[in-house]
Amino acid sequence: MSFSRFIRSHDWWDYKLPPILAVGYATLLSGDKNIFDYYGYIVLILLSVVVGAIYVSIINDVSDIEVDHKAGKNNKMASLPKVMRWLLPLACLSLGAGFIYFFYYPDILSCIFYTLPWITFSMYSFPPFRLKNRGIWGVLADASGAHIFISLLMVSSLSYLSGQAINYEWLAAVLVWATCGGLRGILWHQFTDRDNDIQSRIETFATSRNPAGFKKIEWIILTIELAALALMLSMLHNLFVYTAMLAYLVLMLLRYKILQQQPIPILHNSNYQILLLDFTDLFFPVALLLYASINQPDTWIVLCAQLLLFPARWITILKDVYRILFKRAGVKPT
């Protein structure tokens, strides 16, 4: 078994880290800071977040061993000796503590934002809390740990490291945007797994809700997210980002018209595209880095690193563009 499969990086690497990095780039640009000058700090923040993500993946599997066994599902942790099931998360906790002591301290706000996801996801997975099976509390816990606190960490830590005062209007906009994005992410996952969870008798928010009755709520969440994103973009006032949004909207419409991909907030059918996902995962961070590359020496290196480290989204988009062009030409793509 590969290490990436062991830590389930396919669940978070290309989908949760790029938007967080975009927040970091935007925070630096809003303070007229050179992104390349602070890229070492960004890498350290990213590494600290990755350690936390590995911890979450491990404890989620450890806490699900019994449930997965009853459901007949394969669980990677079940094959490990019991002592290793605890040594691995303890190693992650030790590394996390090291990041707090040697990197984040004495920035108390960032120490708090970095610590909270560890606490949240521990309560999400382990009894007696086991928020994963406590309806809306599980949804809020996942959104908080995977999106909200880490996004706020990017704002607070890079503001501190670059000598900026925290822009609390920006922080509040990021908070609302990350909250809605996090809610949509975990709810998409839960409703996708709803039938399997019902069959396995796993209680989640989605298993206790009728999807048909959730349609109004999903659009409310998306509307609030759009409002927060619009505020963020207006605060950045960046032509590159506006152009990126326009390009994303064109791509979305072409997918809908030509590939018949239904734009959806959360609930989906067999052929769909999740609204805003490509923008936040690719168009937003790349637009910021393109702008910085033109105006700041050496930031093109960061742009190349971003594209190489997180290829899944742009590869998918290139494949869709290829299919769109061939369908428009009336040629069946090979």
Coordinates of C-alpha atoms in Angstrom, one line a residue:
M1 CA 0.0 0.0 0.0
S2 CA 1.4 3.4 -0.9
F3 CA 1.9 6.1 1.7
S4 CA -0.5 8.5 -0.1
R5 CA -3.3 5.9 0.1
F6 CA -2.4 5.1 3.7
I7 CA -2.9 8.8 4.7
R8 CA -5.8 9.2 2.3
S9 CA -4.2 12.3 0.7
H10 CA -6.5 11.8 -2.3
D11 CA -9.3 13.1 0.0
W12 CA -7.7 16.4 0.8
W13 CA -4.4 17.2 -1.0
D14 CA -5.8 18.7 -4.3
Y15 CA -9.1 19.8 -2.9
K16 CA -8.6 21.4 0.5
L17 CA -5.1 22.9 0.4
P18 CA -5.2 25.2 -2.8
P19 CA -8.1 27.4 -1.5
I20 CA -6.2 27.8 1.8
L21 CA -3.0 28.8 -0.1
A22 CA -5.1 31.3 -2.1
V23 CA -6.1 33.0 1.2
G24 CA -2.5 33.2 2.1
Y25 CA -1.5 34.7 -1.2
A26 CA -4.4 37.2 -1.1
T27 CA -3.5 38.2 2.5
L28 CA 0.1 39.0 1.5
L29 CA -0.9 40.9 -1.7
S30 CA -3.5 43.0 0.2
G31 CA -0.6 44.2 2.4
D32 CA 1.6 44.8 -0.7
K33 CA 4.0 42.0 0.3
N34 CA 6.1 40.0 -2.0
I35 CA 4.8 36.4 -2.0
F36 CA 8.2 34.9 -2.9
D37 CA 9.8 36.6 0.1
Y38 CA 7.4 34.7 2.4
Y39 CA 7.1 31.5 0.5
G40 CA 9.3 29.7 3.0
Y41 CA 6.8 30.6 5.7
I42 CA 3.9 29.4 3.5
V43 CA 5.6 26.1 3.0
L44 CA 6.0 25.7 6.8
I45 CA 2.4 26.5 7.4
L46 CA 1.4 24.1 4.7
L47 CA 3.6 21.3 6.2
S48 CA 2.0 22.0 9.6
V49 CA -1.4 21.6 8.1
V50 CA -0.4 18.4 6.3
V51 CA 0.7 16.9 9.6
G52 CA -2.7 17.7 11.0
A53 CA -4.4 16.2 7.9
I54 CA -2.5 13.0 8.3
Y55 CA -3.5 12.9 12.0
V56 CA -7.1 13.3 11.0
S57 CA -6.9 10.5 8.4
I58 CA -5.3 8.1 10.8
I59 CA -7.7 8.7 13.7
N60 CA -10.7 8.6 11.4
D61 CA -9.7 5.1 10.3
V62 CA -8.7 4.0 13.8
S63 CA -12.1 5.1 15.2
D64 CA -13.9 3.4 12.4
I65 CA -12.3 -0.1 12.6
E66 CA -15.3 -1.7 14.4
V67 CA -17.9 0.1 12.3
D68 CA -16.2 -0.8 9.0
H69 CA -15.8 -4.4 10.1
K70 CA -19.5 -4.7 10.7
A71 CA -20.2 -3.1 7.4
G72 CA -17.7 -5.4 5.6
K73 CA -15.6 -2.4 4.5
N74 CA -11.8 -2.5 4.3
N75 CA -10.0 -0.5 6.9
K76 CA -6.2 0.0 6.5
M77 CA -5.7 0.5 10.3
A78 CA -7.3 -2.9 11.1
S79 CA -4.2 -4.7 9.8
L80 CA -1.7 -2.7 11.9
P81 CA -0.7 -3.8 15.4
K82 CA -2.7 -2.0 18.1
V83 CA 0.4 -0.2 19.4
M84 CA 1.0 1.3 15.9
R85 CA -2.5 2.6 15.8
W86 CA -1.7 4.9 18.7
L87 CA 2.0 5.6 18.0
L88 CA 1.2 7.1 14.6
P89 CA -1.3 9.7 15.8
L90 CA 1.0 10.4 18.8
A91 CA 3.8 11.1 16.4
C92 CA 1.6 13.5 14.5
L93 CA 0.6 15.2 17.8
S94 CA 4.3 15.6 18.7
L95 CA 5.1 17.2 15.3
G96 CA 2.1 19.5 15.7
A97 CA 3.3 20.5 19.2
G98 CA 6.7 21.2 17.6
F99 CA 5.2 23.5 15.0
I100 CA 3.4 25.4 17.7
Y101 CA 6.5 25.9 19.9
F102 CA 9.1 26.5 17.3
F103 CA 7.1 28.2 14.5
Y104 CA 3.8 29.7 15.6
Y105 CA 4.7 30.9 19.1
P106 CA 4.6 33.7 20.3
D107 CA 1.8 34.5 17.8
I108 CA -1.0 33.4 20.2
L109 CA -3.9 33.8 17.8
S110 CA -2.2 31.6 15.2
C111 CA -1.4 29.1 18.0
I112 CA -5.1 29.0 18.8
F113 CA -6.2 28.6 15.2
Y114 CA -3.7 25.8 14.6
T115 CA -4.7 23.9 17.8
L116 CA -8.4 24.1 17.3
P117 CA -8.6 21.7 14.3
W118 CA -6.7 19.0 16.3
I119 CA -9.2 19.3 19.1
T120 CA -12.2 19.5 16.7
F121 CA -11.3 16.4 14.7
S122 CA -10.4 14.4 17.9
M123 CA -13.9 15.1 19.1
Y124 CA -15.3 14.3 15.7
S125 CA -13.7 10.8 15.7
F126 CA -13.4 9.5 19.2
P127 CA -16.0 8.6 21.9
P128 CA -17.5 9.8 24.1
F129 CA -18.0 12.8 21.8
R130 CA -18.0 11.0 18.4
L131 CA -19.4 14.1 16.7
K132 CA -19.3 12.3 13.4
N133 CA -22.5 10.5 14.4
R134 CA -24.2 13.5 16.0
G135 CA -25.9 15.2 13.1
I136 CA -25.3 18.8 12.6
W137 CA -22.5 18.8 15.2
G138 CA -20.5 16.5 13.0
V139 CA -21.1 18.7 9.9
L140 CA -19.9 21.8 11.9
A141 CA -16.9 19.9 13.3
D142 CA -15.7 18.8 9.9
A143 CA -16.2 22.2 8.3
S144 CA -14.4 23.9 11.2
G145 CA -11.4 21.6 11.3
A146 CA -10.9 21.2 7.5
H147 CA -11.7 24.7 6.3
I148 CA -12.5 27.4 8.8
F149 CA -9.7 27.4 11.3
I150 CA -7.0 26.6 8.7
S151 CA -8.2 29.5 6.5
L152 CA -8.1 31.9 9.5
L153 CA -4.7 30.5 10.4
M154 CA -3.4 31.6 7.0
V155 CA -4.6 35.1 7.6
S156 CA -3.4 35.5 11.1
S157 CA 0.0 33.8 10.7
L158 CA 1.0 35.5 7.5
S159 CA -0.2 38.9 8.8
Y160 CA 2.0 38.3 11.9
L161 CA 5.0 37.1 9.9
S162 CA 4.8 39.9 7.4
G163 CA 4.4 42.6 10.1
Q164 CA 0.9 43.5 9.1
A165 CA -2.0 44.4 11.4
I166 CA -4.8 41.9 10.9
N167 CA -7.5 43.2 8.6
Y168 CA -10.6 42.0 10.5
E169 CA -13.0 42.8 7.7
W170 CA -10.9 40.5 5.5
L171 CA -10.8 37.9 8.3
A172 CA -14.6 38.0 8.7
A173 CA -15.1 37.6 5.0
V174 CA -12.8 34.6 4.9
L175 CA -14.6 33.2 7.9
V176 CA -18.0 33.2 6.3
W177 CA -16.6 32.0 2.9
A178 CA -14.7 29.1 4.5
T179 CA -17.6 28.2 6.7
C180 CA -20.0 27.8 3.7
G181 CA -17.3 26.1 1.6
G182 CA -16.6 23.7 4.4
L183 CA -20.3 23.0 5.0
R184 CA -20.8 22.2 1.3
G185 CA -17.8 19.9 1.2
I186 CA -18.8 17.7 4.1
L187 CA -22.5 17.7 3.2
W188 CA -21.6 16.7 -0.4
H189 CA -19.6 13.8 1.0
Q190 CA -22.4 12.8 3.4
F191 CA -25.2 12.9 0.9
T192 CA -23.0 11.0 -1.6
D193 CA -22.5 8.3 1.0
R194 CA -26.1 8.5 2.3
D195 CA -27.3 5.2 0.9
N196 CA -24.2 3.2 2.0
D197 CA -24.4 4.8 5.5
I198 CA -28.0 3.9 5.8
Q199 CA -27.3 0.3 4.8
S200 CA -24.4 0.2 7.3
R201 CA -26.5 1.9 10.0
I202 CA -24.1 4.8 10.3
E203 CA -25.8 7.9 11.6
T204 CA -24.9 11.2 9.9
F205 CA -26.7 14.5 9.3
A206 CA -27.5 13.3 5.7
T207 CA -29.0 9.9 6.8
S208 CA -31.6 11.7 8.9
R209 CA -32.6 14.1 6.1
N210 CA -34.7 13.7 3.0
P211 CA -32.5 15.1 0.1
A212 CA -35.6 16.5 -1.6
G213 CA -36.2 18.7 1.5
F214 CA -32.6 19.9 1.6
K215 CA -32.6 21.7 -1.8
K216 CA -33.6 25.1 -0.5
I217 CA -30.9 24.9 2.2
E218 CA -28.1 24.1 -0.2
W219 CA -28.9 27.2 -2.3
I220 CA -29.0 29.4 0.8
I221 CA -25.5 28.1 1.8
L222 CA -24.2 28.8 -1.7
T223 CA -25.8 32.3 -1.8
I224 CA -24.0 33.2 1.5
E225 CA -20.8 31.8 0.2
L226 CA -21.1 33.9 -3.0
A227 CA -21.8 37.0 -1.0
A228 CA -18.7 36.4 1.1
L229 CA -16.5 35.7 -1.9
A230 CA -17.8 38.8 -3.7
L231 CA -16.8 40.8 -0.6
M232 CA -13.3 39.2 -0.7
L233 CA -12.8 39.9 -4.4
S234 CA -14.0 43.5 -4.0
M235 CA -11.5 44.0 -1.2
L236 CA -8.7 42.6 -3.4
H237 CA -9.8 44.7 -6.4
N238 CA -7.6 42.7 -8.7
L239 CA -8.3 42.6 -12.4
F240 CA -6.6 39.2 -12.8
V241 CA -9.0 37.7 -10.2
Y242 CA -12.0 39.3 -11.9
T243 CA -10.8 37.9 -15.3
A244 CA -10.4 34.5 -13.6
M245 CA -13.9 34.5 -12.4
L246 CA -15.2 35.4 -15.9
A247 CA -13.1 32.5 -17.3
Y248 CA -14.6 30.2 -14.7
L249 CA -18.1 31.2 -15.5
V250 CA -17.5 30.6 -19.3
L251 CA -16.1 27.2 -18.5
M252 CA -19.1 26.4 -16.3
L253 CA -21.6 27.4 -19.0
L254 CA -19.7 25.4 -21.7
R255 CA -19.7 22.3 -19.5
Y256 CA -23.5 22.8 -18.9
K257 CA -24.4 23.4 -22.6
I258 CA -22.0 21.0 -24.3
L259 CA -21.1 18.3 -21.7
Q260 CA -24.5 18.4 -20.0
Q261 CA -22.9 18.8 -16.6
Q262 CA -25.5 20.1 -14.2
P263 CA -24.2 22.9 -11.9
I264 CA -25.0 22.0 -8.3
P265 CA -24.3 23.4 -4.8
I266 CA -24.3 20.0 -3.0
L267 CA -26.9 17.5 -4.1
H268 CA -26.1 15.8 -7.4
N269 CA -27.0 13.3 -10.0
S270 CA -24.7 11.3 -12.2
N271 CA -23.3 14.2 -14.4
Y272 CA -22.6 17.3 -12.5
Q273 CA -20.1 20.1 -11.6
I274 CA -19.9 21.6 -8.1
L275 CA -20.4 25.3 -8.3
L276 CA -17.3 27.4 -7.4
L277 CA -15.1 24.4 -6.8
D278 CA -12.8 25.0 -9.8
F279 CA -12.6 28.7 -9.1
T280 CA -11.5 28.3 -5.5
D281 CA -9.2 25.3 -6.2
L282 CA -7.5 26.6 -9.3
F283 CA -8.6 29.9 -10.9
F284 CA -8.4 32.0 -7.7
P285 CA -4.9 31.0 -6.5
V286 CA -3.4 30.9 -10.1
A287 CA -4.9 34.4 -10.9
L288 CA -3.2 35.8 -7.7
L289 CA 0.1 34.2 -8.6
L290 CA -0.1 35.4 -12.2
Y291 CA -0.6 38.9 -11.0
A292 CA 2.2 38.6 -8.5
S293 CA 4.5 37.1 -11.1
I294 CA 4.2 40.1 -13.3
N295 CA 4.7 42.6 -10.5
Q296 CA 7.0 40.7 -8.2
P297 CA 10.4 39.1 -9.1
D298 CA 10.7 35.3 -8.7
T299 CA 7.0 34.7 -7.8
W300 CA 6.7 32.8 -11.1
I301 CA 8.6 30.0 -9.2
V302 CA 5.7 29.9 -6.7
L303 CA 3.2 29.7 -9.6
C304 CA 5.0 26.8 -11.1
A305 CA 5.2 25.0 -7.7
Q306 CA 1.5 25.5 -7.3
L307 CA 0.6 23.9 -10.6
L308 CA 3.1 21.0 -10.1
L309 CA 2.0 20.3 -6.5
F310 CA -1.7 20.4 -7.2
P311 CA -2.3 19.1 -10.7
A312 CA -5.7 17.3 -10.3
R313 CA -7.9 20.3 -11.0
W314 CA -6.2 21.7 -14.0
I315 CA -5.8 18.3 -15.6
T316 CA -9.5 17.7 -15.2
I317 CA -10.2 21.1 -16.8
L318 CA -7.9 20.5 -19.7
K319 CA -9.7 17.2 -20.3
D320 CA -13.1 18.9 -20.3
V321 CA -11.9 21.6 -22.6
Y322 CA -10.6 18.9 -25.0
R323 CA -14.0 17.2 -24.9
I324 CA -15.8 20.6 -25.4
L325 CA -13.7 21.5 -28.5
F326 CA -14.3 18.1 -30.1
K327 CA -18.0 18.1 -29.4
R328 CA -18.3 21.6 -30.8
A329 CA -16.5 20.5 -33.9
G330 CA -18.8 17.4 -34.2
V331 CA -15.9 15.0 -33.8
K332 CA -15.9 12.2 -31.3
P333 CA -12.9 12.6 -29.0
T334 CA -10.6 9.5 -28.8

